PDB file of C-alpha atoms in Angstrom:
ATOM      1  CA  UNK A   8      31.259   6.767 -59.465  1.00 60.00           C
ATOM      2  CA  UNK A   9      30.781   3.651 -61.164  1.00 62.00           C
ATOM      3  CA  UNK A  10      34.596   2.894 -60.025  1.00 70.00           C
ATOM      4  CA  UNK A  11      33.939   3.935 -56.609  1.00 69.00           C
ATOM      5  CA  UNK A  12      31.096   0.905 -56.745  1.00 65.00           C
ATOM      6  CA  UNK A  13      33.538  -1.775 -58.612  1.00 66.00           C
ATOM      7  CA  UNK A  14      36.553  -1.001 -55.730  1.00 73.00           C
ATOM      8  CA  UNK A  15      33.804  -1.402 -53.089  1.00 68.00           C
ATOM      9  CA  UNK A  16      32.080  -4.618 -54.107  1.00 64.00           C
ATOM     10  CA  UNK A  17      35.668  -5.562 -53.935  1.00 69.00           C
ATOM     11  CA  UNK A  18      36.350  -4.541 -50.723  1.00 68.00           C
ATOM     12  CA  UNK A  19      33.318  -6.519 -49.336  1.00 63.00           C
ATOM     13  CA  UNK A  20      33.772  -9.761 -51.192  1.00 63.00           C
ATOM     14  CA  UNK A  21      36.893  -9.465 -49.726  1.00 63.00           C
ATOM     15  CA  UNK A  22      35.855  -9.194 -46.278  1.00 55.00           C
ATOM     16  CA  UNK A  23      35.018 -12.292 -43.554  1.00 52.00           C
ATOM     17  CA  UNK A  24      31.255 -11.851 -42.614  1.00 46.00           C
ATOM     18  CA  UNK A  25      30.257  -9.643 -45.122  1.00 50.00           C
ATOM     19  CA  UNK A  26      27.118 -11.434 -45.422  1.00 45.00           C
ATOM     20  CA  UNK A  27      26.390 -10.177 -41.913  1.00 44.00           C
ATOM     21  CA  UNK A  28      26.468  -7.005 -40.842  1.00 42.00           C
ATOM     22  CA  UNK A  29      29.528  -4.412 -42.363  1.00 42.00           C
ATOM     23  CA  UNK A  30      30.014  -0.687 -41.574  1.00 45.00           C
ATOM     24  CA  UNK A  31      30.828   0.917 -44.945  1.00 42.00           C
ATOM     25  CA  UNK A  32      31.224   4.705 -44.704  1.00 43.00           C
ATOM     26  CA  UNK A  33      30.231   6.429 -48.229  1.00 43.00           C
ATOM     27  CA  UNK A  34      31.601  10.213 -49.070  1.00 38.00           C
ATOM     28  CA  UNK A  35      28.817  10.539 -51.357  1.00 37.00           C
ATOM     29  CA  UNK A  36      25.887  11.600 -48.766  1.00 38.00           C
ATOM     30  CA  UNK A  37      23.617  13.229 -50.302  1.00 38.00           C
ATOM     31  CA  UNK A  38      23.060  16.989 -49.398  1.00 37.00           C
ATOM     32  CA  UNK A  39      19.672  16.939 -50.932  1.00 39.00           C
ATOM     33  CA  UNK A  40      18.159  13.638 -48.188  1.00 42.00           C
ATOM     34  CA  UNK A  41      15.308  15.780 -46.088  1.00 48.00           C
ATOM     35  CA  UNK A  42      13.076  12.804 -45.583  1.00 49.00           C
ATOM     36  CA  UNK A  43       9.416  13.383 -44.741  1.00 55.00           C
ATOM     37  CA  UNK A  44       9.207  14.046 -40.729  1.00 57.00           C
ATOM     38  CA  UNK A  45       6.097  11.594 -40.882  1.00 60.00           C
ATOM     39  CA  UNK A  46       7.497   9.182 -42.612  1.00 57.00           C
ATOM     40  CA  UNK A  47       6.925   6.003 -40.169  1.00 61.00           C
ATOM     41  CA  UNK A  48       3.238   7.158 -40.768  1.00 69.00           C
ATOM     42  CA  UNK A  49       3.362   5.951 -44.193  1.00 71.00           C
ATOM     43  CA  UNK A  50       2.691   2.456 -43.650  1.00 79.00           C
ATOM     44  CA  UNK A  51       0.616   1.060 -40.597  1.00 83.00           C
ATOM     45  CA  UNK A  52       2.630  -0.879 -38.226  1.00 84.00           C
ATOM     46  CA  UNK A  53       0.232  -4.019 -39.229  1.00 88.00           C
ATOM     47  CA  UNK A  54       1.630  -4.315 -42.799  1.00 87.00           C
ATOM     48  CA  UNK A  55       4.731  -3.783 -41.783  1.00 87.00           C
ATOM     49  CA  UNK A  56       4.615  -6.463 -39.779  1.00 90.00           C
ATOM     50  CA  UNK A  57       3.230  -8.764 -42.218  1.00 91.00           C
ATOM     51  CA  UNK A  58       5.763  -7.397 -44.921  1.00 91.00           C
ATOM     52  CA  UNK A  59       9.030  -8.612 -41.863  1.00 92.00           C
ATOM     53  CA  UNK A  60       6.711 -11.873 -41.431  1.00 93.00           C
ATOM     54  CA  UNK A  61       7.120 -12.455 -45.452  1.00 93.00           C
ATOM     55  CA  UNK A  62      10.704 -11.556 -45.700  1.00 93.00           C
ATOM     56  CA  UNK A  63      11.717 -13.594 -43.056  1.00 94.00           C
ATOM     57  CA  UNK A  64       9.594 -16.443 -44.064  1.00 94.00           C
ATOM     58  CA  UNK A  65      10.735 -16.122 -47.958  1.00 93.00           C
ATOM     59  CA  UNK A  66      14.486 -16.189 -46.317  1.00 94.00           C
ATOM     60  CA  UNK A  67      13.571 -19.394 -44.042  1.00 93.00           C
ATOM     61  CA  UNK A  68      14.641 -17.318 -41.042  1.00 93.00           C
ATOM     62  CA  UNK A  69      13.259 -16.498 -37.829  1.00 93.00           C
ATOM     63  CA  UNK A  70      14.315 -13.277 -37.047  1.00 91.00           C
ATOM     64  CA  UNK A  71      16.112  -9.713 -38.804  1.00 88.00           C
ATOM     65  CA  UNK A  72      19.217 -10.785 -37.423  1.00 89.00           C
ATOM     66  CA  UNK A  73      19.062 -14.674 -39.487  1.00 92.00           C
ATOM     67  CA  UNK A  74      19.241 -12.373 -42.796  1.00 91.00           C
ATOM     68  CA  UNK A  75      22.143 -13.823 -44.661  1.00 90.00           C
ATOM     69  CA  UNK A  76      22.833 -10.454 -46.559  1.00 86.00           C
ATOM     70  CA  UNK A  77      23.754  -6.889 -45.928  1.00 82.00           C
ATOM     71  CA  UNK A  78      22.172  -4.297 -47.836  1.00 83.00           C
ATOM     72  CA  UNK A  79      24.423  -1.506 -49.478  1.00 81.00           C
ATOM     73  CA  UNK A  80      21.995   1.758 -50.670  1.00 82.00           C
ATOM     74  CA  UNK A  81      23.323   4.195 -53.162  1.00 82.00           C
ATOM     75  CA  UNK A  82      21.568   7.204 -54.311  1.00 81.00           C
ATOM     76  CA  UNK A  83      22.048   8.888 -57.181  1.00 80.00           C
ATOM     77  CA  UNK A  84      19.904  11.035 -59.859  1.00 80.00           C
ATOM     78  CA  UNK A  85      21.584   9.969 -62.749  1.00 81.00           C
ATOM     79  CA  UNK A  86      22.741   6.191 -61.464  1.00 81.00           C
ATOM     80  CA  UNK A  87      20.760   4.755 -64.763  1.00 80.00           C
ATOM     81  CA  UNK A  88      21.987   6.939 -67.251  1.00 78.00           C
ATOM     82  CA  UNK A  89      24.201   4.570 -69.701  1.00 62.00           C
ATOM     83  CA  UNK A  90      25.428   6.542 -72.257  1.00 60.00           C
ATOM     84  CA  UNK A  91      28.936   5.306 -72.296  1.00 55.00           C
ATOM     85  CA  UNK A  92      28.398   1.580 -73.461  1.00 52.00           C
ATOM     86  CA  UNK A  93      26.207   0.802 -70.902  1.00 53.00           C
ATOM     87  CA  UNK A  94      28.836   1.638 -68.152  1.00 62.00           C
ATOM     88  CA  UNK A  95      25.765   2.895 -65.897  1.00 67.00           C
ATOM     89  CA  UNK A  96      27.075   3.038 -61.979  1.00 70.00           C
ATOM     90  CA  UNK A  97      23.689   1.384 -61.723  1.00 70.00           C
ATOM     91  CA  UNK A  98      24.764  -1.395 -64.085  1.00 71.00           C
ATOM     92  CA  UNK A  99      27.432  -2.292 -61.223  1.00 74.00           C
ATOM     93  CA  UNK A 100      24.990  -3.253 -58.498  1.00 79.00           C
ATOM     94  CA  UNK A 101      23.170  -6.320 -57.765  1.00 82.00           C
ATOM     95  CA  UNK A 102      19.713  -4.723 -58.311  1.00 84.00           C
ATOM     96  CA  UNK A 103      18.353  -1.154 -59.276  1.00 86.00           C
ATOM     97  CA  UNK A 104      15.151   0.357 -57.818  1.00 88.00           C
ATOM     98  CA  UNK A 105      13.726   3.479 -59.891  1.00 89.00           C
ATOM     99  CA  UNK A 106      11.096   5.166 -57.936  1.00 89.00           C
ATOM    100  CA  UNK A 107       9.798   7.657 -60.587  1.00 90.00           C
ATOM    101  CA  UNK A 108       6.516  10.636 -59.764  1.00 89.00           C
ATOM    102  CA  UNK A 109       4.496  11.652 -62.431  1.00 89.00           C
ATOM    103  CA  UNK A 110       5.304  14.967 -63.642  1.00 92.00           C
ATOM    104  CA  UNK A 111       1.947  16.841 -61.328  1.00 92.00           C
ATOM    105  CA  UNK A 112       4.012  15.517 -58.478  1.00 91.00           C
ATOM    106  CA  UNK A 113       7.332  16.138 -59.486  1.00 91.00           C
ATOM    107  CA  UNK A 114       6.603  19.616 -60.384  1.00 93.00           C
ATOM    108  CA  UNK A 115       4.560  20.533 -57.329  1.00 91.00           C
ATOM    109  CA  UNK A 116       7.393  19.092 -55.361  1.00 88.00           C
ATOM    110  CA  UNK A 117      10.208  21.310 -57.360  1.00 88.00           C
ATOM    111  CA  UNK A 118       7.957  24.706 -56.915  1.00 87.00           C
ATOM    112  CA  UNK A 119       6.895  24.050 -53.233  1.00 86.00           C
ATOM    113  CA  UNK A 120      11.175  24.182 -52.491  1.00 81.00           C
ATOM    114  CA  UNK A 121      11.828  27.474 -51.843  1.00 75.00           C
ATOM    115  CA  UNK A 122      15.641  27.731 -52.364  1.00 80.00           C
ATOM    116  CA  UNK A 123      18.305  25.455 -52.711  1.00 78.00           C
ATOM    117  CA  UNK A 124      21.568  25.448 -50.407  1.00 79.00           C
ATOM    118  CA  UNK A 125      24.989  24.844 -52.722  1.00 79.00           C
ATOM    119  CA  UNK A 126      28.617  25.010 -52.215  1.00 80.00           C
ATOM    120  CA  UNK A 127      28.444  27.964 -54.236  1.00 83.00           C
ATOM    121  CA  UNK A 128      25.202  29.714 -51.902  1.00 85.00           C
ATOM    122  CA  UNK A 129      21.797  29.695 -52.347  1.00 87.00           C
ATOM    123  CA  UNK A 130      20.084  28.955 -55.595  1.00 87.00           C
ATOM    124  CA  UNK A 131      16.515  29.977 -55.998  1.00 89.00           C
ATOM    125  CA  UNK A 132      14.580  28.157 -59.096  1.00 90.00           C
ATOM    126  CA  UNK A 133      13.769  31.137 -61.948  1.00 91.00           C
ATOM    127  CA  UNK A 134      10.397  30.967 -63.319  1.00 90.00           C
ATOM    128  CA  UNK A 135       9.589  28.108 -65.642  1.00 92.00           C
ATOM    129  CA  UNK A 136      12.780  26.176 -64.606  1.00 93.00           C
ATOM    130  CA  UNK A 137      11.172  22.728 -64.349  1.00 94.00           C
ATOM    131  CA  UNK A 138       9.485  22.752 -67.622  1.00 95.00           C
ATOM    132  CA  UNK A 139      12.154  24.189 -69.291  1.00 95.00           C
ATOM    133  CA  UNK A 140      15.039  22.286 -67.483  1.00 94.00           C
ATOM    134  CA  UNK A 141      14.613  19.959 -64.799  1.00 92.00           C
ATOM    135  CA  UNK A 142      11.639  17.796 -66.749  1.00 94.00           C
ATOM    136  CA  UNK A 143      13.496  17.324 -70.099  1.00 93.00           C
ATOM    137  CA  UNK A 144      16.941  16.638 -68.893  1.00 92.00           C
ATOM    138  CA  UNK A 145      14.570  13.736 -66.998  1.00 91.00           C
ATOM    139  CA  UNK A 146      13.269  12.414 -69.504  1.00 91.00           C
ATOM    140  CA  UNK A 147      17.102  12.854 -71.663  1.00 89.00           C
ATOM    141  CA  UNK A 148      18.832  11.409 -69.098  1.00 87.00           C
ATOM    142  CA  UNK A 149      16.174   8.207 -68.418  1.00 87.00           C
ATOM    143  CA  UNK A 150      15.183   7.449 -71.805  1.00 85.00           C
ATOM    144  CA  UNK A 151      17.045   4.199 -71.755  1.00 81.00           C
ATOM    145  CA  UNK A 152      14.214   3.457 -68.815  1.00 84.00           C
ATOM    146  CA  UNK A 153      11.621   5.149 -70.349  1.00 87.00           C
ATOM    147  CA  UNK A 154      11.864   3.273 -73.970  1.00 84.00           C
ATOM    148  CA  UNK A 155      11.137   0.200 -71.518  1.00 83.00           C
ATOM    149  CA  UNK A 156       8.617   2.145 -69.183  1.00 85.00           C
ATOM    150  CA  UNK A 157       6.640   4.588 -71.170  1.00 87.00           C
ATOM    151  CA  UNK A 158       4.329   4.666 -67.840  1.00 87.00           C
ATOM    152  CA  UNK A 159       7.500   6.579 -66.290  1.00 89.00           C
ATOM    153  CA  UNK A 160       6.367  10.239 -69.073  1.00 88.00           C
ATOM    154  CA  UNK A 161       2.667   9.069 -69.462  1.00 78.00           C
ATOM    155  CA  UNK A 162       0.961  10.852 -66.516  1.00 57.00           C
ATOM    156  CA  UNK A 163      -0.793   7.748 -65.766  1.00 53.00           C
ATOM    157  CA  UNK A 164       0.030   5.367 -62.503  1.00 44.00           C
ATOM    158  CA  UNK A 165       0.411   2.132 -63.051  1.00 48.00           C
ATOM    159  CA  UNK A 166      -0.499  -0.579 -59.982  1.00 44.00           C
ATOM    160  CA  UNK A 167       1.958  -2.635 -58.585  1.00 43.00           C
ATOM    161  CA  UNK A 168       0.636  -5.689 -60.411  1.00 38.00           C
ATOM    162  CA  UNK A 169       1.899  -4.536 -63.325  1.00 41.00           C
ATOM    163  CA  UNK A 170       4.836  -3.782 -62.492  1.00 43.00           C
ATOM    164  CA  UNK A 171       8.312  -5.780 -63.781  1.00 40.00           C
ATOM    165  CA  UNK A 172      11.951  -6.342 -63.389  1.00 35.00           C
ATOM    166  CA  UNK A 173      13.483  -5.461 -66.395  1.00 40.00           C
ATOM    167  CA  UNK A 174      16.409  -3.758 -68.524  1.00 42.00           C
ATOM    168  CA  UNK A 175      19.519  -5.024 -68.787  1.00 44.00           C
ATOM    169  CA  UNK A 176      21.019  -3.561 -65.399  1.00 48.00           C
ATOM    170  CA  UNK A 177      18.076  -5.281 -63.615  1.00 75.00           C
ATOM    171  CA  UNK A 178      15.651  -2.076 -62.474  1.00 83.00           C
ATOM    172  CA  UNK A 179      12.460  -2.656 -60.850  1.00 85.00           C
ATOM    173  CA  UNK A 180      10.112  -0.158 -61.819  1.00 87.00           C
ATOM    174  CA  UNK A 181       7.392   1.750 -59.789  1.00 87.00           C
ATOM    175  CA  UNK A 182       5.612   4.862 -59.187  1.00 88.00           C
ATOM    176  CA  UNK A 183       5.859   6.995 -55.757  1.00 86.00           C
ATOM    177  CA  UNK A 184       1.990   8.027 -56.722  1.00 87.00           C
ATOM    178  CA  UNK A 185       1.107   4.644 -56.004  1.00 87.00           C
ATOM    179  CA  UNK A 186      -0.183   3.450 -52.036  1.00 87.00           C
ATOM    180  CA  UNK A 187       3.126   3.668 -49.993  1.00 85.00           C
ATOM    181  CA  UNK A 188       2.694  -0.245 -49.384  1.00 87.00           C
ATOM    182  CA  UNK A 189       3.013  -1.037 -52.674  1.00 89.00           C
ATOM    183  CA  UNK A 190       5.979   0.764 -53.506  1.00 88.00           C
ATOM    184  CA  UNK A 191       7.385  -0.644 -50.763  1.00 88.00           C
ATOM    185  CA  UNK A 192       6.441  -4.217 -52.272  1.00 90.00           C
ATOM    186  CA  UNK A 193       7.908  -3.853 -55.233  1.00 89.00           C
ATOM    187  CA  UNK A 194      11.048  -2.864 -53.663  1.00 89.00           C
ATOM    188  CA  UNK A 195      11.295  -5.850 -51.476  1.00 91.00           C
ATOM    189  CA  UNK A 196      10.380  -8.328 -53.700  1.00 91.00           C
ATOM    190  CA  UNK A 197      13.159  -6.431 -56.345  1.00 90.00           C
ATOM    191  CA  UNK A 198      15.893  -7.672 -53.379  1.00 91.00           C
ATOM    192  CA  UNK A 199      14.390 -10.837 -52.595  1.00 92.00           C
ATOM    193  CA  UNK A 200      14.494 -11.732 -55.911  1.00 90.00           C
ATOM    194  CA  UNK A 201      17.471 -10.706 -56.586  1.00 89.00           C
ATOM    195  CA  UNK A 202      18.943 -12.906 -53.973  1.00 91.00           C
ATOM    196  CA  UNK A 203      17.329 -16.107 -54.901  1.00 90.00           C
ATOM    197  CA  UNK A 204      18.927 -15.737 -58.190  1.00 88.00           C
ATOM    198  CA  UNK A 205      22.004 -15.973 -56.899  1.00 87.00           C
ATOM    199  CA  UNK A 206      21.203 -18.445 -54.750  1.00 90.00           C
ATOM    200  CA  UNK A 207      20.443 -20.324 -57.756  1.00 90.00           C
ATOM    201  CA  UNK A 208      23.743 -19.424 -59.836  1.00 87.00           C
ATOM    202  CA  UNK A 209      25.649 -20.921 -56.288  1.00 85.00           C
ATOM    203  CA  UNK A 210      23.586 -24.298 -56.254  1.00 89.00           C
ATOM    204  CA  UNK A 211      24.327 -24.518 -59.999  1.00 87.00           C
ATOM    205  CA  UNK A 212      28.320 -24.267 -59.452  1.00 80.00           C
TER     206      UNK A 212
END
């Protein structure tokens, strides 16, 4: 994966107006994206308006269509896992968001699945699965993040306020348990952010 990322930075750099608005096609989908049929009930359509109002402002633009960049998402469970020499596929993008749950959440949300649909058929979780699997190949497979975070394996939320970008591939950290807003927060400003630092590095040349 993490050459799949390098070749398609590539691509993009290499393209006129990729600042604007490009079509990239990705083959890795994920099967497992059933997102919450009230989702747009999350956040009322007041602060979302005054979260547009502060992007656009913090961008010195007057509308969504002034935004000098495109945003490229990519998913993946184990996109912060570094265990060959740092050679993360999250260490090739600009920024990293980890949304984490505490375990309560995570757990309730693995047992309330009742089956699983793979290439192979249908898998069905065997009793005890998540404590025995699923939670410590987590925590083995984020402890880079969690040496950094211990809030991720504490059980306890953290607020937004404390929240920080750190690590060396550049993560912002927060908790789903927290307010949907502020989630949301810390993801924008993790962007924002990361564009004014280049920005910066492109006034400085």
């Amino acid at each position: 994966m993490v050459q799949t990322i390098q070749s398609t930075r590539k691509q993009l750099e290499g393209l006129p107006g990729c600042g604007k608005s490009v079509e990239v096609h990705s083959s890795f989908a994920s099967q497992w994206a059933n997102p919450q049929k009230d989702v747009n009930s999350k956040l009322p359509p007041k602060a979302l308006d005054s979260l547009r109002n502060t992007v656009l402002h913090r961008l010195n633009v007057e509308s969504t269509e002034e935004i000098p960049f495109s945003l490229i998402l990519v998913d993946g469970i184990l996109l912060f896992y570094d265990e060959a020499n740092n050679e993360s596929p999250g260490a090739e993008c600009d920024t990293g968001l980890f949304i984490y749950a505490q375990y309560e959440t995570l757990k309730q949300r693995r047992e309330a699945r009742s089956a699983y649909v793979t290439k192979d058929g249908i898998w069905e979780d065997p009793p005890g699965y998540f404590d025995s699997i699923v939670w410590p190949n987590f925590v083995k497979y984020h402890s880079n993040l969690i040496a950094a975070h211990p809030e991720i394996t504490d059980r306890k939320v953290t607020s937004a306020g404390g929240q920080k970008s750190a690590h060396e591939a550049n993560v912002a950290i927060c908790s789903s348990d927290m307010p949907f807003k502020d989630t949301l927060e810390v993801c924008v400003e993790s962007i924002l952010g990361e564009w004014n630092r280049r920005q910066q590095i492109q006034a400085q040349r």
